[in-house]
PDB file of C-alpha atoms in Angstrom:
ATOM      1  CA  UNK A   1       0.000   0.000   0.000  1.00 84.00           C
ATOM      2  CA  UNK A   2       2.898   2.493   0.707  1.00 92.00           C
ATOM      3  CA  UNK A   3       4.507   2.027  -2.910  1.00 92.00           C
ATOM      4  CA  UNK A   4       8.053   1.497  -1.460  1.00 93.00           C
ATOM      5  CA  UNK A   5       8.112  -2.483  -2.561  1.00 96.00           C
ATOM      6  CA  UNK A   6       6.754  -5.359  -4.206  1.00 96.00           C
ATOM      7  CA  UNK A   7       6.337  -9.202  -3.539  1.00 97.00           C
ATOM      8  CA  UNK A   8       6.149 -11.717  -6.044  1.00 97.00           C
ATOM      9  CA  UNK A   9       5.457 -15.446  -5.249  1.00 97.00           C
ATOM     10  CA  UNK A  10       7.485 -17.886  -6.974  1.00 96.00           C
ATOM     11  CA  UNK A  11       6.248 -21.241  -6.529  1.00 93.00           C
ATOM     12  CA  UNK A  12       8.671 -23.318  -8.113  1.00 94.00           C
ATOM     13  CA  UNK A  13      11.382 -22.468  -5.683  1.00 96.00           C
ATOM     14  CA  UNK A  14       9.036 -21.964  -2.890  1.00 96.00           C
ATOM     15  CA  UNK A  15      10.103 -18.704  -2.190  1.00 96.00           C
ATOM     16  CA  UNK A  16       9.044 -14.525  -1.578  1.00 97.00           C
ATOM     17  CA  UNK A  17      10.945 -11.833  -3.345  1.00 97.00           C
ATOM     18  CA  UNK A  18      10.806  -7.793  -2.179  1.00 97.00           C
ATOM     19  CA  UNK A  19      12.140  -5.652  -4.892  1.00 97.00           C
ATOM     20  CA  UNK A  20      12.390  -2.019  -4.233  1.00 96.00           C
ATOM     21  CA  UNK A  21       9.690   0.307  -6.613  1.00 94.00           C
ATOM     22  CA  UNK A  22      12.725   0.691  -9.139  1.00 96.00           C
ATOM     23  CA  UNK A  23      12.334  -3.592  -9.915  1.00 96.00           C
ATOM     24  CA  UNK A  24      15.447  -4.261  -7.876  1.00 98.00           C
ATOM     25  CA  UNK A  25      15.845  -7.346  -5.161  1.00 98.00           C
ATOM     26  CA  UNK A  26      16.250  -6.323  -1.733  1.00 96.00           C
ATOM     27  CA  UNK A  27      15.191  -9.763   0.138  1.00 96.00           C
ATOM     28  CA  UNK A  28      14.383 -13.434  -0.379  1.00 96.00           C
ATOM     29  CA  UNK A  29      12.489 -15.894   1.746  1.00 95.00           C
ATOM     30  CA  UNK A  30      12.044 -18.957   1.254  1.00 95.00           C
ATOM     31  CA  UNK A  31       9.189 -21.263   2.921  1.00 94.00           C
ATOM     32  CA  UNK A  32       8.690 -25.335   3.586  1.00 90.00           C
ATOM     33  CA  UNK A  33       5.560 -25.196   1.325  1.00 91.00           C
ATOM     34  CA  UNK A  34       4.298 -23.628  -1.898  1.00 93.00           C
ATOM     35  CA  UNK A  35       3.474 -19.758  -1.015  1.00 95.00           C
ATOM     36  CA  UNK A  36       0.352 -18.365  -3.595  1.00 95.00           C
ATOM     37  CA  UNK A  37      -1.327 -15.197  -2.255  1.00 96.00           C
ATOM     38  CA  UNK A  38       0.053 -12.512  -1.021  1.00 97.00           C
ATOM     39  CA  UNK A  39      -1.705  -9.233   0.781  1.00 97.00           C
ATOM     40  CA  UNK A  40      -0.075  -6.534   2.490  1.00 97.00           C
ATOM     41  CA  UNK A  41      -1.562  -4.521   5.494  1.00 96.00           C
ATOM     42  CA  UNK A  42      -2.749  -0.960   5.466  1.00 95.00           C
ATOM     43  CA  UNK A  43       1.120   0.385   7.435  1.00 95.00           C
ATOM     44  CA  UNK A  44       2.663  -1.913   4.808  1.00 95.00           C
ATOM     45  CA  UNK A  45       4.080  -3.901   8.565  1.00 96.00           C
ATOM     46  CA  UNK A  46       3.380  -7.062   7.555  1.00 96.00           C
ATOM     47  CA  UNK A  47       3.131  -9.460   4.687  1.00 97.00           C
ATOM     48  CA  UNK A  48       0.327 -12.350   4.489  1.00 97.00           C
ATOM     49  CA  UNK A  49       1.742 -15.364   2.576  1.00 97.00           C
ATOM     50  CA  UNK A  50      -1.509 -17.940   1.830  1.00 95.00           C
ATOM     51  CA  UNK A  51       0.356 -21.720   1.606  1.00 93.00           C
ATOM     52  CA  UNK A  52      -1.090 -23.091  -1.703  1.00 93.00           C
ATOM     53  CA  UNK A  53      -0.808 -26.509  -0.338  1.00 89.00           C
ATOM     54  CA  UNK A  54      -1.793 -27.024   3.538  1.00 87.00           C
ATOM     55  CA  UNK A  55      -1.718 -29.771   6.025  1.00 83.00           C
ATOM     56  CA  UNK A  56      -5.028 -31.648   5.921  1.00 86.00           C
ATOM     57  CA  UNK A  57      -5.882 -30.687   9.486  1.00 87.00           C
ATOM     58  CA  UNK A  58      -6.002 -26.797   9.081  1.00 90.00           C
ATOM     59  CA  UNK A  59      -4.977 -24.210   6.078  1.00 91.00           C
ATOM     60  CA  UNK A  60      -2.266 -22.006   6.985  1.00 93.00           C
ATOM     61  CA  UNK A  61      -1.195 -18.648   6.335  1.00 96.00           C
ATOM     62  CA  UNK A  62       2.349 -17.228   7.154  1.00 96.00           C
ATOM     63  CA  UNK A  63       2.817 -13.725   8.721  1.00 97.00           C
ATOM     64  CA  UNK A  64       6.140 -12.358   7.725  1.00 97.00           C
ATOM     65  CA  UNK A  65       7.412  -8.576   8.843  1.00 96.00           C
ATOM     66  CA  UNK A  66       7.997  -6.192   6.091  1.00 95.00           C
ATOM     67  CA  UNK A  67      10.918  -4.875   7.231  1.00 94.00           C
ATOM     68  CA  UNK A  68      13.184  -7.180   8.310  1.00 93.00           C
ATOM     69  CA  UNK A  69      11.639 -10.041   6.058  1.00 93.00           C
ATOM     70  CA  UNK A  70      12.794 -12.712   8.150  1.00 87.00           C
ATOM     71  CA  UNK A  71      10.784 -14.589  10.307  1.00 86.00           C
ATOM     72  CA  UNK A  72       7.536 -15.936   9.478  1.00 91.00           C
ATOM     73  CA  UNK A  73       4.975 -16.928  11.948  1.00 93.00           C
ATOM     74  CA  UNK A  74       2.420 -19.414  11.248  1.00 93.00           C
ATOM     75  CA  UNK A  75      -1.285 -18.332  11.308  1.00 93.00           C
ATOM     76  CA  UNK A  76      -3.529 -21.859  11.412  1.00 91.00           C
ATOM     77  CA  UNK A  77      -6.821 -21.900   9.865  1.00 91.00           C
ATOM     78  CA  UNK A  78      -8.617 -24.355  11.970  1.00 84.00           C
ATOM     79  CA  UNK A  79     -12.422 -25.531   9.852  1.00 78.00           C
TER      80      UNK A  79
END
């Protein structure tokens, strides 16, 4: 929402890219499953990776902070 970056999914190396608004890498992350959907928050604080593939037991999305782009926290979807 801020226009300072962009995230692109790619799914065949499992992975999230941030590239600066010029189209130039600034981070990589890569994940244990297949990310898809992305959607950023209204501060532009955190990143919302949807796993294209989940566990049978729950769906899961991954919460990653924008600007450090390390860590990602595992939000279940329990149905």
């Amino acid at each position: 929402p801020d226009g300072r970056a962009i995230y692109v999914t790619l799914q065949a190396t499992r992975e999230v890219v941030k590239l600066d608004a010029a189209g130039e890498l600034v981070a990589r992350r890569a994940f244990d499953g297949m990310p898809r959907s992305l959607a950023v928050d209204a501060a532009s604080a955190r990143l919302l990776v949807a796993r294209f593939v989940s566990p049978a037991e729950r769906g899961e999305v991954w919460e990653i902070a924008t600007a450090d782009f390390d860590d990602a926290v595992v939000l279940p979807l329990h149905y």
